[in-house]
Amino acid sequence: MEAKRNQLLSLLDEATRLAHELRQDPTADPAFQQKVTQKSKLLTRTLQTPMDQVWELFFQPHTLSITTTALDAGWLQALVSAGETGISSDQLATISGADRSLVRRMMRVLAAVQGSQWAVQPISPPGPPGTVLPSREARDRI
């Protein structure tokens, strides 16, 4: 079973690489893109447990609102500017003049949204607790 898991991960890595290449193609066929997107969503649903699906539905409206707030407050730009050292939620609160507790809660939601392609990823030690880094995808977008 472990070999099949590794094979699936390898295939998904290859599919991601190909998708990035195809996204750059100016002559991309919209019907093809839609079909690939639908199949990707179907694969996601197949791999998710029912509880994973419920949590995803629960967080969807919150994620957009929190991402918009993080952009408007300048938190995502601050994350990118901080680079590999990361930045604490307390520092983000100071920069934006926002309540520290609110910033901490909102950044936790963004960090929890899989795979943090939305905005941030928690940093493990040596950073202080509550320190986050921008995800690779977020750095590319901001």
mmCIF file of C-alpha atoms in Angstrom:
data_model
loop_
_atom_site.group_PDB
_atom_site.id
_atom_site.type_symbol
_atom_site.label_atom_id
_atom_site.label_comp_id
_atom_site.label_asym_id
_atom_site.label_seq_id
_atom_site.Cartn_x
_atom_site.Cartn_y
_atom_site.Cartn_z
ATOM 1 C CA MET A 1 0.000 0.000 0.000
ATOM 2 C CA GLU A 2 2.906 2.354 0.764
ATOM 3 C CA ALA A 3 4.198 1.940 -2.791
ATOM 4 C CA LYS A 4 0.797 2.953 -4.170
ATOM 5 C CA ARG A 5 0.738 6.033 -1.941
ATOM 6 C CA ASN A 6 4.179 7.048 -3.137
ATOM 7 C CA GLN A 7 3.181 6.425 -6.746
ATOM 8 C CA LEU A 8 0.070 8.601 -6.324
ATOM 9 C CA LEU A 9 2.142 11.409 -4.785
ATOM 10 C CA SER A 10 4.606 11.173 -7.652
ATOM 11 C CA LEU A 11 1.812 11.328 -10.228
ATOM 12 C CA LEU A 12 0.273 14.333 -8.485
ATOM 13 C CA ASP A 13 3.643 16.121 -8.463
ATOM 14 C CA GLU A 14 3.978 15.475 -12.192
ATOM 15 C CA ALA A 15 0.403 16.651 -12.829
ATOM 16 C CA THR A 16 1.099 19.856 -10.885
ATOM 17 C CA ARG A 17 4.249 20.485 -12.907
ATOM 18 C CA LEU A 18 2.376 19.965 -16.179
ATOM 19 C CA ALA A 19 -0.494 22.187 -15.026
ATOM 20 C CA HIS A 20 1.960 25.019 -14.305
ATOM 21 C CA GLU A 21 3.429 24.641 -17.785
ATOM 22 C CA LEU A 22 0.011 24.559 -19.452
ATOM 23 C CA ARG A 23 -1.157 27.601 -17.504
ATOM 24 C CA GLN A 24 1.571 29.598 -19.253
ATOM 25 C CA ASP A 25 0.243 28.598 -22.695
ATOM 26 C CA PRO A 26 -1.496 31.601 -24.329
ATOM 27 C CA THR A 27 -3.329 29.289 -26.752
ATOM 28 C CA ALA A 28 -4.893 27.186 -23.985
ATOM 29 C CA ASP A 29 -8.283 25.715 -24.823
ATOM 30 C CA PRO A 30 -10.932 26.815 -22.262
ATOM 31 C CA ALA A 31 -12.876 23.564 -22.680
ATOM 32 C CA PHE A 32 -9.742 21.554 -21.876
ATOM 33 C CA GLN A 33 -9.012 23.734 -18.842
ATOM 34 C CA GLN A 34 -12.558 23.262 -17.571
ATOM 35 C CA LYS A 35 -12.371 19.486 -18.031
ATOM 36 C CA VAL A 36 -9.040 19.267 -16.194
ATOM 37 C CA THR A 37 -10.366 21.449 -13.382
ATOM 38 C CA GLN A 38 -13.467 19.272 -12.995
ATOM 39 C CA LYS A 39 -11.374 16.099 -12.890
ATOM 40 C CA SER A 40 -9.067 17.695 -10.336
ATOM 41 C CA LYS A 41 -12.036 18.554 -8.114
ATOM 42 C CA LEU A 42 -13.383 15.026 -8.489
ATOM 43 C CA LEU A 43 -10.007 13.605 -7.439
ATOM 44 C CA THR A 44 -9.969 15.907 -4.420
ATOM 45 C CA ARG A 45 -13.446 14.785 -3.373
ATOM 46 C CA THR A 46 -12.462 11.142 -3.848
ATOM 47 C CA LEU A 47 -9.463 11.512 -1.547
ATOM 48 C CA GLN A 48 -11.242 13.561 1.134
ATOM 49 C CA THR A 49 -13.054 12.003 4.034
ATOM 50 C CA PRO A 50 -16.619 13.199 4.602
ATOM 51 C CA MET A 51 -15.359 15.210 7.589
ATOM 52 C CA ASP A 52 -12.691 16.877 5.415
ATOM 53 C CA GLN A 53 -15.427 17.914 2.994
ATOM 54 C CA VAL A 54 -17.541 19.368 5.801
ATOM 55 C CA TRP A 55 -14.611 21.390 7.155
ATOM 56 C CA GLU A 56 -13.799 22.684 3.694
ATOM 57 C CA LEU A 57 -17.369 23.864 3.217
ATOM 58 C CA PHE A 58 -17.366 25.428 6.663
ATOM 59 C CA PHE A 59 -14.194 27.438 6.031
ATOM 60 C CA GLN A 60 -14.912 28.586 2.457
ATOM 61 C CA PRO A 61 -16.785 31.816 3.245
ATOM 62 C CA HIS A 62 -14.419 32.652 6.081
ATOM 63 C CA THR A 63 -11.317 32.135 3.977
ATOM 64 C CA LEU A 64 -12.268 34.693 1.350
ATOM 65 C CA SER A 65 -13.213 37.286 3.959
ATOM 66 C CA ILE A 66 -10.055 36.745 5.969
ATOM 67 C CA THR A 67 -7.858 36.792 2.857
ATOM 68 C CA THR A 68 -9.446 40.082 1.789
ATOM 69 C CA THR A 69 -8.882 41.526 5.258
ATOM 70 C CA ALA A 70 -5.271 40.316 5.273
ATOM 71 C CA LEU A 71 -4.667 41.960 1.896
ATOM 72 C CA ASP A 72 -6.359 45.219 2.888
ATOM 73 C CA ALA A 73 -4.471 45.388 6.193
ATOM 74 C CA GLY A 74 -1.141 44.797 4.443
ATOM 75 C CA TRP A 75 -0.434 41.577 6.324
ATOM 76 C CA LEU A 76 0.343 39.500 3.244
ATOM 77 C CA GLN A 77 2.742 42.111 1.896
ATOM 78 C CA ALA A 78 4.397 42.241 5.327
ATOM 79 C CA LEU A 79 4.749 38.444 5.245
ATOM 80 C CA VAL A 80 6.429 38.579 1.857
ATOM 81 C CA SER A 81 8.707 41.423 2.961
ATOM 82 C CA ALA A 82 9.725 39.467 6.075
ATOM 83 C CA GLY A 83 11.086 36.715 3.837
ATOM 84 C CA GLU A 84 12.391 33.461 5.262
ATOM 85 C CA THR A 85 12.550 34.755 8.836
ATOM 86 C CA GLY A 86 8.772 35.083 9.003
ATOM 87 C CA ILE A 87 6.826 37.577 11.076
ATOM 88 C CA SER A 88 4.769 37.201 14.228
ATOM 89 C CA SER A 89 1.095 37.950 14.466
ATOM 90 C CA ASP A 90 1.968 40.543 17.121
ATOM 91 C CA GLN A 91 4.205 42.318 14.604
ATOM 92 C CA LEU A 92 1.426 42.198 12.008
ATOM 93 C CA ALA A 93 -0.942 43.735 14.549
ATOM 94 C CA THR A 94 1.532 46.518 15.295
ATOM 95 C CA ILE A 95 2.090 47.246 11.602
ATOM 96 C CA SER A 96 -1.623 47.478 10.858
ATOM 97 C CA GLY A 97 -2.868 48.864 14.156
ATOM 98 C CA ALA A 98 -5.213 45.889 14.498
ATOM 99 C CA ASP A 99 -6.104 43.982 17.641
ATOM 100 C CA ARG A 100 -3.442 41.341 18.362
ATOM 101 C CA SER A 101 -5.970 38.659 19.250
ATOM 102 C CA LEU A 102 -7.914 39.268 16.048
ATOM 103 C CA VAL A 103 -4.779 39.067 13.898
ATOM 104 C CA ARG A 104 -3.726 35.856 15.626
ATOM 105 C CA ARG A 105 -7.120 34.219 15.049
ATOM 106 C CA MET A 106 -7.337 35.273 11.422
ATOM 107 C CA MET A 107 -3.817 34.122 10.607
ATOM 108 C CA ARG A 108 -4.555 30.750 12.236
ATOM 109 C CA VAL A 109 -7.459 30.272 9.846
ATOM 110 C CA LEU A 110 -5.276 31.151 6.852
ATOM 111 C CA ALA A 111 -2.539 28.817 8.065
ATOM 112 C CA ALA A 112 -5.068 26.013 8.602
ATOM 113 C CA VAL A 113 -6.547 26.198 5.120
ATOM 114 C CA GLN A 114 -4.881 23.381 3.254
ATOM 115 C CA GLY A 115 -2.211 23.631 1.926
ATOM 116 C CA SER A 116 -1.844 27.145 2.880
ATOM 117 C CA GLN A 117 -1.668 28.121 -0.730
ATOM 118 C CA TRP A 118 -3.989 30.916 0.339
ATOM 119 C CA ALA A 119 -1.509 32.898 2.275
ATOM 120 C CA VAL A 120 0.627 31.587 5.071
ATOM 121 C CA GLN A 121 2.276 28.598 6.601
ATOM 122 C CA PRO A 122 3.187 28.253 10.266
ATOM 123 C CA ILE A 123 6.893 28.328 10.925
ATOM 124 C CA SER A 124 8.332 25.657 13.157
ATOM 125 C CA PRO A 125 11.167 26.494 15.546
ATOM 126 C CA PRO A 126 13.431 28.464 15.683
ATOM 127 C CA GLY A 127 10.793 31.176 15.128
ATOM 128 C CA PRO A 128 8.836 32.426 18.122
ATOM 129 C CA PRO A 129 5.320 31.022 18.631
ATOM 130 C CA GLY A 130 2.793 32.551 16.281
ATOM 131 C CA THR A 131 5.358 33.286 13.570
ATOM 132 C CA VAL A 132 4.202 32.665 10.019
ATOM 133 C CA LEU A 133 5.793 32.646 6.584
ATOM 134 C CA PRO A 134 4.165 33.425 3.261
ATOM 135 C CA SER A 135 3.450 30.302 1.277
ATOM 136 C CA ARG A 136 5.407 29.892 -1.951
ATOM 137 C CA GLU A 137 2.228 30.434 -3.971
ATOM 138 C CA ALA A 138 1.371 33.614 -2.060
ATOM 139 C CA ARG A 139 4.861 35.026 -2.655
ATOM 140 C CA ASP A 140 4.337 34.511 -6.384
ATOM 141 C CA ARG A 141 0.991 36.333 -6.326
ATOM 142 C CA ILE A 142 1.865 39.314 -4.151
#
